[in-house]
Structures are given as C-alpha cells and as structure tokens.
Short mmCIF file of C-alpha atoms and ligand atoms in Angstrom, two decimals:
data_model
loop_
_atom_site.label_atom_id
_atom_site.label_comp_id
_atom_site.label_asym_id
_atom_site.label_seq_id
_atom_site.Cartn_x
_atom_site.Cartn_y
_atom_site.Cartn_z
CA ALA X 823 117.31 157.15 116.69
CA ALA X 824 114.42 155.87 114.62
CA ASN X 825 114.73 152.40 113.08
CA GLN X 826 116.64 152.46 109.80
CA GLN X 827 114.24 149.95 108.15
CA TRP X 828 110.99 151.78 108.94
CA GLY X 829 112.12 155.06 110.45
CA GLY X 830 110.05 157.20 108.10
CA ARG X 831 106.97 156.79 110.21
CA PHE X 832 108.76 157.19 113.55
CA ALA X 833 110.24 160.15 115.37
CA ALA X 834 111.83 158.20 118.21
CA GLY X 835 113.50 154.84 118.69
CA PRO X 836 112.18 152.01 120.84
CA ALA X 837 112.46 151.77 124.60
CA GLU X 838 115.36 149.65 125.72
CA ILE X 839 113.00 146.93 126.91
CA MET X 840 111.07 147.12 123.62
CA GLY X 841 114.28 146.38 121.77
CA ARG X 842 114.98 143.44 124.02
CA ILE X 843 111.57 141.80 123.89
CA ASN X 844 111.38 142.39 120.15
CA ALA X 845 114.75 141.06 119.09
CA SER X 846 115.13 137.52 117.86
CA ILE X 847 118.67 137.76 116.54
CA GLY X 848 119.94 135.91 119.62
CA PHE X 849 118.39 132.73 118.29
CA ASP X 850 117.29 133.27 114.69
CA GLN X 851 120.87 133.84 113.53
CA ARG X 852 120.77 130.07 113.06
CA LEU X 853 118.68 130.81 109.94
CA TRP X 854 121.50 132.68 108.20
CA ARG X 855 122.26 130.13 105.49
CA GLN X 856 118.60 129.80 104.59
CA ASP X 857 118.10 133.55 104.67
CA ILE X 858 120.94 134.13 102.26
CA ALA X 859 119.87 131.31 99.96
CA GLY X 860 116.31 132.70 99.90
CA SER X 861 117.52 136.22 99.16
CA LYS X 862 119.75 135.07 96.33
CA ALA X 863 116.89 133.18 94.69
CA HIS X 864 114.56 136.14 95.18
CA ALA X 865 117.07 138.61 93.68
CA ALA X 866 117.75 136.37 90.68
CA MET X 867 114.02 136.15 90.00
CA LEU X 868 113.57 139.93 90.36
CA GLY X 869 116.29 140.32 87.72
CA THR X 870 114.79 137.78 85.32
CA GLN X 871 111.42 139.45 85.63
CA GLY X 872 112.94 142.85 84.89
CA ILE X 873 111.93 144.19 88.32
CA ILE X 874 115.53 145.10 89.16
CA GLU X 875 118.57 145.58 86.89
CA PRO X 876 120.98 142.72 86.09
CA ALA X 877 123.81 144.77 87.62
CA ASP X 878 121.86 144.96 90.89
CA VAL X 879 121.41 141.19 90.88
CA SER X 880 125.16 140.67 90.45
CA ALA X 881 125.96 143.11 93.24
CA ILE X 882 123.39 141.52 95.56
CA THR X 883 124.62 138.00 94.84
CA ALA X 884 128.27 138.88 95.40
CA GLY X 885 127.38 140.91 98.48
CA LEU X 886 125.39 138.05 100.00
CA ASP X 887 128.20 135.60 99.28
CA ALA X 888 130.62 137.91 101.06
CA ILE X 889 128.27 138.14 104.05
CA ALA X 890 127.97 134.34 104.13
CA ALA X 891 131.77 134.12 104.24
CA GLU X 892 131.89 136.65 107.07
CA ILE X 893 129.31 134.77 109.12
CA GLU X 894 130.98 131.45 108.39
CA ALA X 895 134.29 132.82 109.60
CA GLY X 896 132.71 134.29 112.74
CA ARG X 897 133.57 137.81 111.63
CA PHE X 898 130.00 139.09 111.33
CA SER X 899 128.75 141.19 114.21
CA PHE X 900 125.07 140.65 114.84
CA ASP X 901 123.28 143.74 116.09
CA GLU X 902 120.31 143.42 118.43
CA ALA X 903 119.01 146.81 117.29
CA LEU X 904 118.49 145.24 113.87
CA GLU X 905 116.13 142.78 115.52
CA ASP X 906 116.52 139.63 113.49
CA ILE X 907 118.66 137.75 110.98
CA HIS X 908 116.76 139.17 108.01
CA MET X 909 117.43 142.79 108.88
CA ASN X 910 120.98 142.11 110.02
CA VAL X 911 121.84 140.60 106.65
CA GLU X 912 119.97 143.23 104.67
CA ALA X 913 121.52 146.12 106.59
CA ARG X 914 125.00 144.69 106.12
CA LEU X 915 124.31 144.22 102.41
CA SER X 916 123.14 147.79 101.96
CA ALA X 917 126.15 149.07 103.88
CA ALA X 918 128.39 147.10 101.53
CA ILE X 919 126.74 147.67 98.13
CA GLY X 920 124.44 150.66 98.58
CA ASP X 921 121.23 151.06 96.58
CA ALA X 922 121.27 147.59 95.02
CA GLY X 923 121.04 146.18 98.53
CA ARG X 924 118.13 148.48 99.24
CA ARG X 925 116.25 147.04 96.25
CA LEU X 926 116.39 143.45 97.51
CA HIS X 927 113.27 143.76 99.64
CA THR X 928 111.10 144.60 96.60
CA ALA X 929 108.03 142.32 96.40
CA ARG X 930 108.67 140.55 99.68
CA SER X 931 108.10 141.00 103.40
CA ARG X 932 109.82 139.55 106.41
CA ASN X 933 106.62 137.58 106.89
CA ASP X 934 107.08 135.45 103.79
CA GLN X 935 110.84 135.64 104.20
CA VAL X 936 110.89 134.12 107.66
CA ALA X 937 108.31 131.49 106.73
CA THR X 938 110.56 130.50 103.82
CA ASP X 939 113.77 130.49 105.84
CA PHE X 940 112.16 128.45 108.58
CA ARG X 941 110.77 125.85 106.17
CA LEU X 942 114.20 125.52 104.59
CA TRP X 943 115.75 125.09 108.03
CA VAL X 944 113.27 122.44 109.12
CA ARG X 945 113.78 120.63 105.81
CA ASP X 946 117.55 120.53 106.39
CA ALA X 947 116.99 119.40 109.97
CA ILE X 948 114.76 116.55 108.81
CA ASP X 949 117.42 115.40 106.36
CA ALA X 950 120.14 115.48 109.02
CA LEU X 951 118.03 113.68 111.62
CA ASP X 952 116.90 111.09 109.11
CA ALA X 953 120.53 110.16 108.50
CA GLN X 954 121.01 109.82 112.24
CA VAL X 955 117.93 107.63 112.59
CA VAL X 956 119.36 105.38 109.88
CA GLY X 957 122.62 105.23 111.84
CA LEU X 958 120.80 104.07 114.95
CA MET X 959 118.76 101.54 112.97
CA VAL X 960 121.91 100.10 111.44
CA ALA X 961 123.48 99.81 114.91
CA LEU X 962 120.39 98.04 116.25
CA ALA X 963 120.08 95.69 113.29
CA THR X 964 123.80 94.88 113.43
CA ARG X 965 123.54 93.92 117.08
CA ALA X 966 120.29 92.07 116.42
CA ALA X 967 122.04 89.89 113.84
CA GLU X 968 124.70 89.11 116.43
CA TYR X 969 122.14 88.23 119.12
CA ALA X 970 119.54 86.61 116.87
CA ALA X 971 119.64 83.36 118.87
CA THR X 972 120.38 84.76 122.35
CA PRO X 973 117.39 84.06 124.63
CA MET X 974 116.17 86.70 127.03
CA PRO X 975 112.95 86.95 129.02
CA GLY X 976 110.15 88.64 127.16
CA PHE X 977 107.96 90.66 129.52
CA THR X 978 104.41 91.85 129.81
CA HIS X 979 103.64 94.06 132.81
CA LEU X 980 107.44 93.77 133.37
CA GLN X 981 106.62 90.24 134.57
CA THR X 982 108.33 87.31 132.87
CA ALA X 983 106.06 86.24 130.03
CA GLN X 984 107.71 84.09 127.34
CA PRO X 985 111.29 83.77 126.18
CA VAL X 986 112.29 85.88 123.18
CA THR X 987 115.68 86.56 121.67
CA PHE X 988 117.65 89.72 122.36
CA GLY X 989 117.92 90.26 118.62
CA HIS X 990 114.14 90.16 118.30
CA HIS X 991 113.81 92.76 121.04
CA LEU X 992 116.31 95.09 119.36
CA LEU X 993 114.55 94.75 116.01
CA ALA X 994 111.30 95.91 117.60
CA TYR X 995 112.95 99.34 117.87
CA VAL X 996 114.10 99.18 114.26
CA GLU X 997 110.44 98.83 113.26
CA MET X 998 109.46 101.85 115.38
CA LEU X 999 112.29 103.96 114.01
CA SER X 1000 111.34 103.04 110.48
CA ARG X 1001 107.86 104.45 111.07
CA ASP X 1002 109.48 107.55 112.58
CA ARG X 1003 111.38 108.00 109.34
CA GLY X 1004 108.12 107.70 107.45
CA ARG X 1005 106.54 110.42 109.59
CA LEU X 1006 109.51 112.73 109.06
CA ARG X 1007 109.35 112.03 105.33
CA ASP X 1008 105.63 112.87 105.27
CA ALA X 1009 106.25 116.10 107.15
CA ARG X 1010 109.01 117.00 104.72
CA ALA X 1011 106.81 116.37 101.70
CA ARG X 1012 104.01 118.54 103.08
CA LEU X 1013 106.26 121.42 104.11
CA ASN X 1014 107.99 121.58 100.77
CA GLU X 1015 106.01 124.53 99.35
CA LEU X 1016 107.46 128.00 98.96
CA PRO X 1017 105.88 130.87 100.96
CA LEU X 1018 108.10 133.58 99.43
CA GLY X 1019 106.16 135.92 97.16
CA SER X 1020 103.16 135.93 99.49
CA ALA X 1021 104.69 139.20 100.73
CA ALA X 1022 103.19 140.59 103.94
CA LEU X 1023 99.88 138.74 103.63
CA ALA X 1024 98.09 139.66 100.38
CA GLY X 1025 100.58 138.87 97.63
CA THR X 1026 102.26 141.56 95.55
CA SER X 1027 101.56 143.80 92.58
CA PHE X 1028 105.01 143.10 91.07
CA PRO X 1029 105.16 140.57 88.21
CA ILE X 1030 107.11 137.99 90.21
CA ASP X 1031 107.65 134.35 89.24
CA ARG X 1032 107.09 132.26 92.35
CA HIS X 1033 107.43 128.99 90.47
CA ALA X 1034 110.98 129.89 89.45
CA VAL X 1035 111.93 130.75 93.04
CA ALA X 1036 110.31 127.52 94.26
CA ALA X 1037 112.36 125.50 91.80
CA ALA X 1038 115.57 127.37 92.65
CA LEU X 1039 115.14 126.59 96.36
CA GLY X 1040 114.13 122.97 95.86
CA PHE X 1041 110.46 123.44 96.75
CA ASP X 1042 107.87 121.38 94.89
CA ARG X 1043 105.62 124.38 94.23
CA PRO X 1044 104.66 127.78 95.65
CA THR X 1045 102.02 127.93 98.40
CA ALA X 1046 98.56 128.63 97.01
CA ASN X 1047 97.19 131.10 99.56
CA SER X 1048 99.21 134.09 100.72
CA LEU X 1049 97.41 134.39 104.07
CA ASP X 1050 97.99 130.74 104.85
CA ALA X 1051 101.60 130.92 103.72
CA VAL X 1052 102.68 133.65 106.13
CA SER X 1053 100.67 132.53 109.13
CA ASP X 1054 100.72 128.76 109.15
CA ARG X 1055 103.25 126.97 111.29
CA ASP X 1056 101.80 123.52 110.99
CA PHE X 1057 104.93 122.37 109.18
CA ALA X 1058 106.83 123.08 112.40
CA LEU X 1059 104.13 121.46 114.52
CA GLU X 1060 104.09 118.38 112.33
CA TYR X 1061 107.86 118.16 112.50
CA LEU X 1062 107.76 118.46 116.30
CA SER X 1063 105.00 115.83 116.46
CA ALA X 1064 107.06 113.38 114.45
CA LEU X 1065 110.09 114.26 116.58
CA SER X 1066 108.11 113.73 119.79
CA ILE X 1067 107.03 110.25 118.76
CA LEU X 1068 110.59 109.44 117.74
CA ALA X 1069 111.82 110.78 121.08
CA VAL X 1070 109.31 108.66 122.97
CA HIS X 1071 110.70 105.60 121.17
CA LEU X 1072 114.22 106.60 122.15
CA SER X 1073 113.03 107.13 125.70
CA ARG X 1074 111.55 103.65 125.92
CA LEU X 1075 114.78 102.11 124.65
CA ALA X 1076 116.75 104.30 127.06
CA GLU X 1077 114.55 103.14 129.92
CA GLU X 1078 115.15 99.51 128.97
CA ILE X 1079 118.89 100.11 128.81
CA VAL X 1080 118.76 101.61 132.30
CA ILE X 1081 116.88 98.55 133.57
CA TRP X 1082 119.02 96.03 131.69
CA CYS X 1083 122.31 97.35 133.03
CA SER X 1084 121.11 97.55 136.62
CA GLN X 1085 122.77 94.97 138.89
CA PRO X 1086 119.66 92.87 139.66
CA TYR X 1087 119.20 92.35 135.90
CA HIS X 1088 122.73 92.64 134.48
CA PHE X 1089 121.44 91.70 131.02
CA ILE X 1090 123.89 94.11 129.39
CA ARG X 1091 127.05 96.01 130.14
CA LEU X 1092 127.53 99.49 128.69
CA SER X 1093 130.97 100.57 127.58
CA ASP X 1094 133.08 102.94 129.64
CA ALA X 1095 132.55 105.48 126.87
CA TYR X 1096 128.82 105.65 127.62
CA THR X 1097 128.83 105.48 131.40
CA THR X 1098 129.86 107.80 134.19
CA GLY X 1099 131.30 107.19 137.62
CA SER X 1100 130.32 108.50 141.00
CA SER X 1101 132.34 110.97 143.00
CA ILE X 1102 131.69 109.01 146.19
CA MET X 1103 130.84 105.41 145.25
CA PRO X 1104 133.89 103.92 143.53
CA GLN X 1105 132.04 100.89 142.14
CA LYS X 1106 129.52 102.89 140.11
CA ARG X 1107 129.02 102.83 136.36
CA ASN X 1108 125.95 104.91 135.71
CA PRO X 1109 123.97 104.94 132.44
CA ASP X 1110 123.77 108.75 132.29
CA ALA X 1111 123.58 108.93 128.50
CA ALA X 1112 120.50 106.70 128.47
CA GLU X 1113 118.93 108.74 131.25
CA LEU X 1114 119.59 111.97 129.39
CA ALA X 1115 118.17 110.54 126.17
CA ARG X 1116 115.08 109.64 128.22
CA ALA X 1117 114.92 113.18 129.58
CA LYS X 1118 115.30 114.78 126.15
CA SER X 1119 112.02 113.21 125.12
CA GLY X 1120 110.26 115.28 127.77
CA ARG X 1121 111.91 118.37 126.46
CA ILE X 1122 111.05 117.61 122.83
CA THR X 1123 107.41 116.93 123.64
CA GLY X 1124 107.44 120.12 125.70
CA ALA X 1125 108.55 121.98 122.57
CA LEU X 1126 105.59 120.58 120.64
CA VAL X 1127 103.08 121.51 123.31
CA GLY X 1128 104.69 124.93 123.77
CA LEU X 1129 104.41 125.77 120.08
CA LEU X 1130 100.84 124.47 119.87
CA MET X 1131 99.97 126.89 122.67
CA VAL X 1132 101.72 129.81 120.97
CA ILE X 1133 99.83 129.28 117.72
CA LYS X 1134 96.38 128.27 118.91
CA GLY X 1135 94.75 131.68 119.36
CA LEU X 1136 96.33 133.71 116.57
CA PRO X 1137 94.02 135.42 114.10
CA LEU X 1138 95.27 135.41 110.49
CA ALA X 1139 97.70 136.43 109.24
CA TYR X 1140 101.12 137.09 110.82
CA ALA X 1141 101.44 138.08 114.47
CA LYS X 1142 104.68 138.61 116.33
CA ASP X 1143 103.87 135.65 118.54
CA MET X 1144 105.14 133.59 115.64
CA GLN X 1145 108.65 134.77 116.25
CA GLU X 1146 108.58 132.43 119.25
CA ASP X 1147 108.24 129.44 116.93
CA LYS X 1148 111.96 128.97 116.47
CA GLN X 1149 113.40 128.28 119.89
CA PRO X 1150 111.29 125.18 120.53
CA VAL X 1151 112.16 123.84 117.08
CA PHE X 1152 115.88 124.55 117.49
CA ASP X 1153 115.93 123.12 121.01
CA ALA X 1154 114.02 119.98 120.06
CA THR X 1155 116.25 119.46 117.02
CA ASP X 1156 119.41 119.75 119.10
CA ALA X 1157 118.00 117.44 121.75
CA ALA X 1158 116.97 114.82 119.21
CA GLY X 1159 120.35 114.97 117.49
CA LEU X 1160 122.17 114.42 120.77
CA ALA X 1161 119.85 111.65 121.91
CA LEU X 1162 120.15 109.80 118.60
CA ALA X 1163 123.93 110.03 118.57
CA ALA X 1164 124.21 108.87 122.18
CA MET X 1165 121.81 105.99 121.66
CA GLU X 1166 123.69 104.86 118.58
CA GLY X 1167 126.98 104.85 120.48
CA MET X 1168 125.49 102.98 123.42
CA VAL X 1169 123.92 100.35 121.19
CA ARG X 1170 127.11 99.84 119.17
CA ASP X 1171 129.17 99.33 122.32
CA LEU X 1172 126.90 97.38 124.63
CA VAL X 1173 127.74 93.79 125.49
CA ALA X 1174 124.99 91.34 126.37
CA ASP X 1175 125.45 89.00 129.34
CA ALA X 1176 124.01 85.98 127.55
CA ALA X 1177 124.29 83.74 130.62
CA ALA X 1178 122.33 86.16 132.80
CA MET X 1179 119.68 86.60 130.14
CA ARG X 1180 119.47 82.83 129.65
CA ALA X 1181 119.10 82.24 133.40
CA ALA X 1182 116.43 84.93 133.74
CA SER X 1183 114.53 83.68 130.73
CA GLY X 1184 114.23 80.22 132.27
CA SER X 1185 112.87 81.50 135.56
CA GLY X 1186 109.33 82.61 136.29
CA TYR X 1187 107.78 79.62 134.46
CA ALA X 1188 108.41 81.37 131.16
CA THR X 1189 107.75 78.16 129.21
CA ALA X 1190 104.34 77.50 130.77
CA THR X 1191 102.69 78.47 127.48
CA ASP X 1192 104.86 75.89 125.71
CA LEU X 1193 103.55 73.23 128.11
CA ALA X 1194 99.96 74.29 127.44
CA ASP X 1195 100.61 74.26 123.67
CA TRP X 1196 102.07 70.71 124.00
CA LEU X 1197 98.91 69.53 125.78
CA VAL X 1198 96.88 70.95 122.90
CA ARG X 1199 99.09 69.51 120.18
CA VAL X 1200 99.80 66.06 121.63
CA LEU X 1201 96.87 65.30 123.94
CA LYS X 1202 94.36 67.27 121.86
CA LEU X 1203 93.12 69.18 124.92
CA PRO X 1204 91.11 72.33 124.13
CA PHE X 1205 93.41 75.30 124.82
CA ARG X 1206 91.31 76.54 127.75
CA ASP X 1207 91.60 73.12 129.45
CA ALA X 1208 95.32 72.96 128.68
CA HIS X 1209 95.70 76.42 130.25
CA HIS X 1210 93.98 75.16 133.42
CA VAL X 1211 96.05 71.97 133.64
CA THR X 1212 99.25 73.95 133.12
CA GLY X 1213 98.23 76.40 135.81
CA GLN X 1214 97.87 73.48 138.25
CA ILE X 1215 101.28 72.14 137.25
CA VAL X 1216 102.88 75.58 137.73
CA ALA X 1217 101.27 75.81 141.18
CA LEU X 1218 102.68 72.39 142.01
CA ALA X 1219 106.16 73.38 140.85
CA GLU X 1220 105.91 76.58 142.86
CA ARG X 1221 105.03 74.57 145.98
CA GLN X 1222 108.03 72.31 145.36
CA GLY X 1223 110.30 75.25 144.67
CA VAL X 1224 111.41 74.01 141.24
CA ASP X 1225 110.90 75.20 137.70
CA LEU X 1226 108.83 73.25 135.16
CA ALA X 1227 111.77 71.28 133.78
CA GLY X 1228 112.70 70.37 137.35
CA LEU X 1229 109.37 68.61 138.08
CA GLU X 1230 109.20 64.81 138.18
CA LEU X 1231 107.16 63.30 135.38
CA ALA X 1232 105.07 61.57 138.06
CA ALA X 1233 104.24 64.95 139.60
CA MET X 1234 102.96 66.20 136.25
CA GLN X 1235 101.01 62.99 135.76
CA SER X 1236 99.32 63.54 139.12
CA VAL X 1237 97.64 66.50 137.40
CA GLU X 1238 97.24 64.97 133.91
CA PRO X 1239 98.00 61.22 133.69
CA ARG X 1240 98.49 61.20 129.92
CA ILE X 1241 101.57 63.46 130.00
CA THR X 1242 104.72 61.65 128.77
CA ALA X 1243 108.43 62.35 129.13
CA ALA X 1244 108.39 63.89 125.64
CA VAL X 1245 106.97 67.05 127.24
CA PHE X 1246 110.39 67.95 128.63
CA ASP X 1247 111.60 68.67 125.07
CA VAL X 1248 109.44 71.79 124.90
CA LEU X 1249 110.24 73.17 128.34
CA THR X 1250 113.67 74.69 127.60
CA VAL X 1251 113.97 78.33 126.57
CA GLU X 1252 115.87 77.29 123.43
CA ALA X 1253 113.03 75.01 122.36
CA SER X 1254 110.53 77.71 123.19
CA VAL X 1255 112.10 80.41 121.03
CA ALA X 1256 112.92 77.94 118.25
CA SER X 1257 109.24 77.00 118.05
CA ARG X 1258 108.06 80.60 117.45
CA THR X 1259 108.37 80.39 113.70
CA SER X 1260 105.14 82.22 112.85
CA TYR X 1261 105.73 85.28 110.65
CA GLY X 1262 107.10 88.05 112.85
CA GLY X 1263 107.83 85.60 115.68
CA THR X 1264 111.01 85.33 117.72
CA ALA X 1265 112.51 82.11 116.27
CA PRO X 1266 116.26 82.71 115.73
CA GLY X 1267 115.98 81.95 112.02
CA ASN X 1268 113.27 84.60 111.64
CA VAL X 1269 115.29 87.14 113.58
CA ALA X 1270 118.47 86.53 111.62
CA ALA X 1271 116.58 86.93 108.35
CA GLN X 1272 114.86 90.10 109.53
CA ALA X 1273 118.15 91.63 110.71
CA ALA X 1274 119.84 90.80 107.42
CA GLY X 1275 116.91 92.24 105.47
CA TRP X 1276 117.02 95.48 107.43
CA LEU X 1277 120.76 95.87 106.99
CA GLN X 1278 120.43 95.35 103.26
CA ARG X 1279 117.57 97.84 102.93
CA LEU X 1280 119.24 100.45 105.14
CA GLU X 1281 122.44 100.27 103.17
CA ILE X 1282 120.69 101.30 99.97
CA SER X 1283 118.37 103.90 101.56
N1 LIG U 976 111.74 138.15 113.36
C1 LIG U 976 110.41 137.96 112.83
C2 LIG U 976 109.98 136.51 113.09
O1 LIG U 976 110.81 135.71 113.39
C3 LIG U 976 110.38 138.25 111.37
C4 LIG U 976 109.04 138.67 110.87
C5 LIG U 976 108.69 140.03 111.30
N2 LIG U 976 107.48 140.48 110.70
C6 LIG U 976 106.76 141.47 111.20
N3 LIG U 976 105.65 141.75 110.62
N4 LIG U 976 107.14 142.12 112.25
O2 LIG U 976 108.83 136.17 113.01
#
C-alpha cells in the first residue's frame, strides 16, 4: 500500500529493504518527549494565530498528552512502516482524534520538526550531564580536601619529578572538568535557537509566530535563516566535541587509576564495588570500571568523527543523510553518562595508601630541585651552577646507593665545600611540598584552600 503520509503521489509502497534502510524509529523514538512538546507548542501557536480552530488545538493537546501517557507506560506500538517518531506520533494522533490531528502538520515539515526535537534533546542531555560532571567534581574536591597534605610523587615523562600532594593531583582534574562544563554551557547557549517554522527549507506562507513558539519551548529566539535551520547540525557536532574533550579527561584519570592501583605502585585501593575478580586468578581485583571509562572516550570521539564525516559533503538544505545524526549523539551521551557515574563512584570509594605514596615520593631523588633551590637561596649560586652541583651530588648518591637525605654532609661538601647541615631540612618530601606556596602550587595549605573553595562554589552552582 502507498504511504499514508504522502501516498497521493505514489501508486505502490516501498520495497521491503527500502522500508528498512529508511526507518529511524528504532532509534529516534528516544525523541518522543521532545516531539510531543514541540507539537503542542506548534499547535497552540497555530490556534493563537487563527490558522486552526481553538477546538482543534484542544483536541490535539489532549490527544498528544494521551499518546505521551501511552509511550510512558510502554503501551505504544511503534511501527517501522511509519518510519520515524514524528510520523508514528502524528499517525496515532490522527487515528485518535481525526481531522484535528491531520491539521497539526500545517506550516511545518519534518525537517524543521526533527531539527527542533534534536536540539531539545541535546539541550536536556547537556543539563543532565552537567549535573553529573558536578557530582564528579564534588567527589574529587572532597577527596582532595582529605588528602591535601598527603605527599605523592609528581611525574613528568612518568619519571619521578617532584613531590606533590594527592589532593593537588585530584584538583587538577577538577580544573579540567570545570572547563568541560564551560564548553557544554557554550554549546547549550549557541544551540538554543528554534528551527521550527523554517518548514521544509524556505519558510512558510502561513502567518506563524515563531517567537511565541521559541518562548514556549525555552529557546532564546528563532533561527534567522530557514535553510541553515533545517540543515545545520553543528549544535550536535559542538556538543560531541565538548563531550570528546570531557571524555579524554575522564580517560586520563581512568588511566591514572589503573596505574595507581597496580601492585608495583599500590598508591590507591579501589573498593570492591568498583573492581572485578578473575575467573581463574583468585587474587585479582581488576579496575574494569576505569578501563571501560577509558574505552568510552574512544567511542565518544568516534561519534564526533563519524558525524563530521556524515555532514561534510551535504549540499543545503536537508538530506536524508542527516537522519544518521542521532545514533552517534545518543551513543556518546549514554557512554559519557556511564563513564561519569562510574568515575564518581570510584573516586568516592578509593582509599589512598599514604605510606606507599610517601615512600615512592622520596625515591628517585625527587627533592633534587629543592637542593638546587637551597644552593641558590643560601649560597647565592646562579641557578644553572646550582643545577650542575646538584647533578654531581645526585650522581654521587647514586654511586653510593643512597638517597639525598642519606648522604654524609662530608660527601656533599666534596662537591661544594660551603654546604652546611642546614641543607638536610629541605630534602624531605614534606619540606618540599610545604615550600611550594606559589599561587597554584602544591603546598598543603594551598590545596586545602582550593578544595574548600571548589566545594563551596560547586554547592551553589
Ligand atoms: N526521520 C527523519 C530524520 O531523522 C525526519 C526528517 C525527514 N525529512 C525528509 N525530508 N525526509 O532526519
């Protein structure tokens, strides 16, 4: 049978495979709330503008509410022959209320309809993810306050560099996540324009009021160019870009968690709730959640690149390629939601092994820079000379198989005779971190203040 929405032009129905490649209902049914909200706002405006009768508006509104209840309750049967969510809802409405339902599509097209629904969906997704990012930031800042004075090795090249505190390290991720929130906020602000009323591509001859519909749906304004409105997907690309950067941050933290809980490091212990066992090796506690969070970032970035490739060659305005915009966005959103929730749980539960971190932070001559700084401060050596002298002392310690604090004063004096016993005060990891009081540095007082500041700001955001 010919299609009930455009059958006038057609004698025959689609091939079975045509129906299958064409249908998006399998995934775009996730737009149902947005589709119904958009249709209600559109119908109300058509009524206000005198384009349809008030009685039709009432019937449409009640009919759409009933459909929403059916879908909510899982009683709605989605039909692949009706292609997508828009036509499933509209067909059900017309079946329920007759002609009024058949007037709903006046002055609109599925092209502006889907662009509107999708923007609404992405906007909701941003709001939900933002709340989750805040949750993870609060977890990190809470733990950072707890570990503000707990020394751990700071690395460059994954080689021991200088001692930092665990709290300082955790707060680095809070900073990254805060910028991720900013990017999501920017994306939200830019996407918040209403496409509906652009119709298929050229606008409409009906006296519609797009500003009223924009206000009803919480958009800042209607889009200004009908061709752009139905064919742009940069709101989705921008969202996926922001999500990809966020996911890369989660992936780096996940990678560090994997390293930290490995036996050679044992800087942290994950809770049972966020580890898995092995079916053969009884001793195992594997950080699967962190590994999966790391993997999700590949998937999310894949979604971004996939959608960029779908959009890149499309002439204006709408082309059916654009129907393939939703799966990557849905998949990336689900992946990010899972990764954020898992990371938050892991961070809340993890326990630092302060003794192991302390031991590791004292090894590898991590306080060599403190020795060089002492030579500059006390002996007034130029930093380059101090660096050279310290290098010779480290080499000496290495030959003797001791750390810097374990060297005899006489041994140090064999390199630089003016060194005094006072130097040993700066060679402990505690002294090292305590001395890093420059703004943004790792001194425990700084870290505690930063953590407290974050927690206060996050509470009110
Ligand atoms: N299911 C379609 C999509 O997701 C709706 C728009 C269809 N428009 C069209 N001209 N065929 O993009």
